[in-house]
């Protein structure tokens, strides 16, 4: 359990206190503001396996319980926010693990997209596929230059499900969503800003966090209850639709991944990622 001790006398530079929940997700809470920096920590690329997804979900649940004032989602990697689902878990998958993976991703999205407090993504690097979904689930995105963000699922041979489309529609124009998803397009930082996929550019990781703090501070005069009820009104439909069709959504994912042409693509894709270094 994360405890929130408000010691207003703590100097600014020492305000964040480390409260590690698990090695996979580090949590630091600013004791002055009640804002939590949650850092994804699964090197090398923060690939999302079941443990990483569950760890982040638990942290968000704890932050809800403790009436967190805001969340800044960050990464311990130098140049990668999150490379999406762990590809090694979806290539030649164990069927039970595959189901657990998608169920954990659904659970995490429901908590993050529906969080009752302001949420931000401090994108200190690439945010691809599932990594982009995490960013889209937040209320605000700040990214460093020369990074990439987008949903490349159609390139992988699969189609995004309704709740993922809803997350993108929440942020982009209808036209931009169509282009982004149908082309499986990955955007560079400046292109992402142009279409509204991110909200701001920052020079480095520290500045992404500072800009996220500034965004969250804008809510200091907003009543928490009014904030959460309004957010629920705005986002509740997409969440209810997934909640009432979790099994169908899971089956769609499992069938998509088990499709032989998707497996064939994944084999080549993984090889191409590995051979980049040679
Ligand atoms: C599949 C889906 C679903 C159906 C449902 C529909 C919609 C769902 C939408 C949300 C769901 C999304 C599913 C996914 O998230 S699938 C994951 C897709 N991710 C990617 O395509 C990203 C692939 N990675 C990259 O493009 C690059 O690695 C990078 C992130 C740009 C970073 O580049 P770089 O800094 O050059 O690092 P490397 O490429 O050398 O990578 C280092 C190391 O990490 C391995 N790796 C990279 N990505 C993954 C990954 N996602 N999972 C597991 N491992 C990964 C890479 O192979 C290298 O390994 P070695 O060091 O051993 O060579």
CSV table of C-alpha atoms in Angstrom, one decimal, residues 27-201:
chain,number,residue,atom,x,y,z
A,27,UNK,CA,6.3,4.8,-7.5
A,28,UNK,CA,7.4,8.1,-6.1
A,29,UNK,CA,4.9,10.4,-4.5
A,30,UNK,CA,5.4,14.1,-4.1
A,31,UNK,CA,4.5,14.6,-0.5
A,32,UNK,CA,3.7,18.2,-1.1
A,33,UNK,CA,1.3,17.9,-4.0
A,34,UNK,CA,0.1,14.3,-3.8
A,35,UNK,CA,1.2,13.7,-7.4
A,36,UNK,CA,2.7,10.3,-8.1
A,37,UNK,CA,5.4,9.6,-10.7
A,38,UNK,CA,5.0,6.0,-11.8
A,39,UNK,CA,8.0,4.6,-13.7
A,40,UNK,CA,7.8,1.6,-16.0
A,41,UNK,CA,10.9,-0.5,-15.3
A,42,UNK,CA,11.2,-3.6,-17.5
A,43,UNK,CA,14.4,-3.3,-19.5
A,44,UNK,CA,15.2,-3.1,-22.3
A,45,UNK,CA,12.0,-1.7,-23.8
A,46,UNK,CA,9.3,-2.0,-21.1
A,47,UNK,CA,7.7,-4.8,-23.0
A,48,UNK,CA,4.3,-5.5,-21.4
A,49,UNK,CA,4.1,-9.0,-20.1
A,50,UNK,CA,1.4,-10.2,-17.6
A,51,UNK,CA,3.6,-9.3,-14.5
A,52,UNK,CA,4.3,-5.8,-15.8
A,53,UNK,CA,0.6,-5.1,-16.7
A,54,UNK,CA,-0.6,-6.4,-13.3
A,55,UNK,CA,2.1,-4.5,-11.5
A,56,UNK,CA,1.0,-1.2,-13.1
A,57,UNK,CA,-2.7,-2.0,-12.6
A,58,UNK,CA,-2.1,-2.6,-8.9
A,59,UNK,CA,-0.3,0.7,-8.5
A,60,UNK,CA,-3.1,2.6,-10.1
A,61,UNK,CA,-5.6,0.8,-7.8
A,62,UNK,CA,-3.5,1.8,-4.8
A,63,UNK,CA,-3.3,5.4,-6.0
A,64,UNK,CA,-7.2,5.4,-6.3
A,65,UNK,CA,-7.5,4.1,-2.8
A,66,UNK,CA,-5.1,6.8,-1.5
A,67,UNK,CA,-6.9,9.6,-3.3
A,68,UNK,CA,-3.9,10.5,-5.5
A,69,UNK,CA,-3.9,14.0,-6.9
A,70,UNK,CA,-2.4,13.1,-10.2
A,71,UNK,CA,-0.3,10.6,-12.0
A,72,UNK,CA,2.7,11.0,-14.2
A,73,UNK,CA,3.6,7.8,-16.1
A,74,UNK,CA,7.2,7.6,-17.1
A,75,UNK,CA,9.9,5.1,-18.0
A,76,UNK,CA,13.3,4.1,-16.6
A,77,UNK,CA,14.7,3.6,-20.1
A,78,UNK,CA,16.9,6.2,-21.7
A,79,UNK,CA,15.0,6.5,-25.0
A,80,UNK,CA,11.9,4.2,-24.8
A,81,UNK,CA,8.7,4.8,-23.0
A,82,UNK,CA,7.2,1.4,-23.9
A,83,UNK,CA,7.4,-0.9,-27.0
A,84,UNK,CA,4.0,-2.4,-26.4
A,85,UNK,CA,3.0,-5.9,-25.5
A,86,UNK,CA,6.0,-8.3,-25.1
A,87,UNK,CA,6.2,-9.8,-28.6
A,88,UNK,CA,7.8,-12.9,-27.2
A,89,UNK,CA,4.6,-13.6,-25.4
A,90,UNK,CA,2.4,-13.4,-28.5
A,91,UNK,CA,4.8,-15.3,-30.9
A,92,UNK,CA,4.1,-19.1,-30.7
A,93,UNK,CA,2.1,-18.4,-27.5
A,94,UNK,CA,1.1,-20.6,-24.7
A,95,UNK,CA,-2.7,-20.2,-24.9
A,96,UNK,CA,-3.4,-19.7,-21.3
A,97,UNK,CA,-0.7,-17.1,-21.0
A,98,UNK,CA,-2.0,-15.4,-24.0
A,99,UNK,CA,-5.5,-15.1,-22.5
A,100,UNK,CA,-4.0,-13.8,-19.2
A,101,UNK,CA,-2.0,-11.2,-21.1
A,102,UNK,CA,-5.0,-9.7,-22.9
A,103,UNK,CA,-7.2,-9.9,-19.7
A,104,UNK,CA,-4.5,-8.1,-17.8
A,105,UNK,CA,-4.3,-5.4,-20.6
A,106,UNK,CA,-8.1,-5.0,-20.5
A,107,UNK,CA,-8.0,-4.6,-16.7
A,108,UNK,CA,-5.2,-2.1,-16.8
A,109,UNK,CA,-6.9,0.0,-19.5
A,110,UNK,CA,-10.2,0.1,-17.5
A,111,UNK,CA,-8.3,1.4,-14.5
A,112,UNK,CA,-6.0,3.9,-16.3
A,113,UNK,CA,-8.6,5.3,-18.8
A,114,UNK,CA,-11.2,5.5,-16.1
A,115,UNK,CA,-8.8,6.9,-13.4
A,116,UNK,CA,-10.6,9.4,-11.1
A,117,UNK,CA,-7.6,11.7,-11.0
A,118,UNK,CA,-5.7,13.6,-13.7
A,119,UNK,CA,-3.3,11.3,-15.6
A,120,UNK,CA,-0.4,12.2,-17.8
A,121,UNK,CA,2.2,10.4,-19.9
A,122,UNK,CA,5.8,11.8,-19.7
A,123,UNK,CA,7.0,10.2,-23.0
A,124,UNK,CA,10.8,10.1,-22.7
A,125,UNK,CA,11.0,8.0,-25.8
A,126,UNK,CA,9.2,5.7,-28.2
A,127,UNK,CA,5.6,4.7,-27.4
A,128,UNK,CA,4.6,1.9,-29.8
A,129,UNK,CA,1.3,-0.1,-30.0
A,130,UNK,CA,0.4,-1.1,-26.4
A,131,UNK,CA,2.8,1.7,-25.3
A,132,UNK,CA,0.8,4.2,-27.3
A,133,UNK,CA,-2.4,2.8,-25.8
A,134,UNK,CA,-1.0,3.6,-22.3
A,135,UNK,CA,-0.2,7.1,-23.4
A,136,UNK,CA,-3.7,7.5,-25.0
A,137,UNK,CA,-5.3,6.3,-21.8
A,138,UNK,CA,-3.9,9.3,-20.0
A,139,UNK,CA,-5.4,12.9,-20.1
A,140,UNK,CA,-2.2,14.6,-21.4
A,141,UNK,CA,1.0,13.6,-23.3
A,142,UNK,CA,4.4,15.3,-23.3
A,143,UNK,CA,7.1,13.8,-25.5
A,144,UNK,CA,10.8,14.3,-26.2
A,145,UNK,CA,12.0,15.0,-29.8
A,146,UNK,CA,13.0,12.3,-32.2
A,147,UNK,CA,10.8,9.6,-30.8
A,148,UNK,CA,8.0,7.6,-32.4
A,149,UNK,CA,4.4,7.0,-31.3
A,150,UNK,CA,1.5,5.1,-32.9
A,151,UNK,CA,-0.5,2.0,-33.3
A,152,UNK,CA,1.1,-0.3,-35.9
A,153,UNK,CA,-1.4,-3.2,-35.4
A,154,UNK,CA,-2.6,-3.3,-39.0
A,155,UNK,CA,1.0,-3.6,-40.1
A,156,UNK,CA,1.3,-6.6,-37.8
A,157,UNK,CA,-1.8,-8.0,-39.5
A,158,UNK,CA,-4.4,-7.4,-36.8
A,159,UNK,CA,-7.0,-4.9,-36.2
A,160,UNK,CA,-7.4,-2.7,-33.1
A,161,UNK,CA,-10.5,-3.5,-31.0
A,162,UNK,CA,-13.2,-1.0,-30.1
A,163,UNK,CA,-11.8,0.3,-26.8
A,164,UNK,CA,-8.5,1.0,-28.4
A,165,UNK,CA,-10.1,2.9,-31.2
A,166,UNK,CA,-12.2,4.8,-28.6
A,167,UNK,CA,-9.0,5.8,-26.8
A,168,UNK,CA,-7.6,7.3,-30.0
A,169,UNK,CA,-10.9,8.9,-31.0
A,170,UNK,CA,-10.9,10.7,-27.6
A,171,UNK,CA,-7.7,12.5,-28.7
A,172,UNK,CA,-7.7,12.8,-32.5
A,173,UNK,CA,-10.0,14.0,-35.2
A,174,UNK,CA,-12.1,11.3,-36.9
A,175,UNK,CA,-10.0,11.8,-40.1
A,176,UNK,CA,-6.7,11.4,-38.3
A,177,UNK,CA,-7.9,8.3,-36.5
A,178,UNK,CA,-8.8,6.7,-39.8
A,179,UNK,CA,-5.5,7.5,-41.4
A,180,UNK,CA,-3.5,6.5,-38.3
A,181,UNK,CA,-5.2,3.2,-37.8
A,182,UNK,CA,-5.8,2.1,-41.4
A,183,UNK,CA,-2.2,2.8,-42.3
A,184,UNK,CA,-0.8,1.4,-39.0
A,185,UNK,CA,1.1,4.7,-38.9
A,186,UNK,CA,3.9,5.5,-36.5
A,187,UNK,CA,4.5,9.3,-36.1
A,188,UNK,CA,7.7,11.2,-35.2
A,189,UNK,CA,7.4,13.6,-32.3
A,190,UNK,CA,6.8,16.7,-34.4
A,191,UNK,CA,4.2,15.0,-36.6
A,192,UNK,CA,2.4,13.6,-33.5
A,193,UNK,CA,2.2,17.2,-32.1
A,194,UNK,CA,0.7,18.4,-35.5
A,195,UNK,CA,-2.2,16.0,-35.4
A,196,UNK,CA,-2.7,16.2,-31.6
A,197,UNK,CA,-1.5,12.7,-30.7
A,198,UNK,CA,0.7,14.5,-28.1
A,199,UNK,CA,0.0,17.8,-26.4
A,200,UNK,CA,3.5,19.2,-25.9
A,201,UNK,CA,7.2,18.6,-26.7
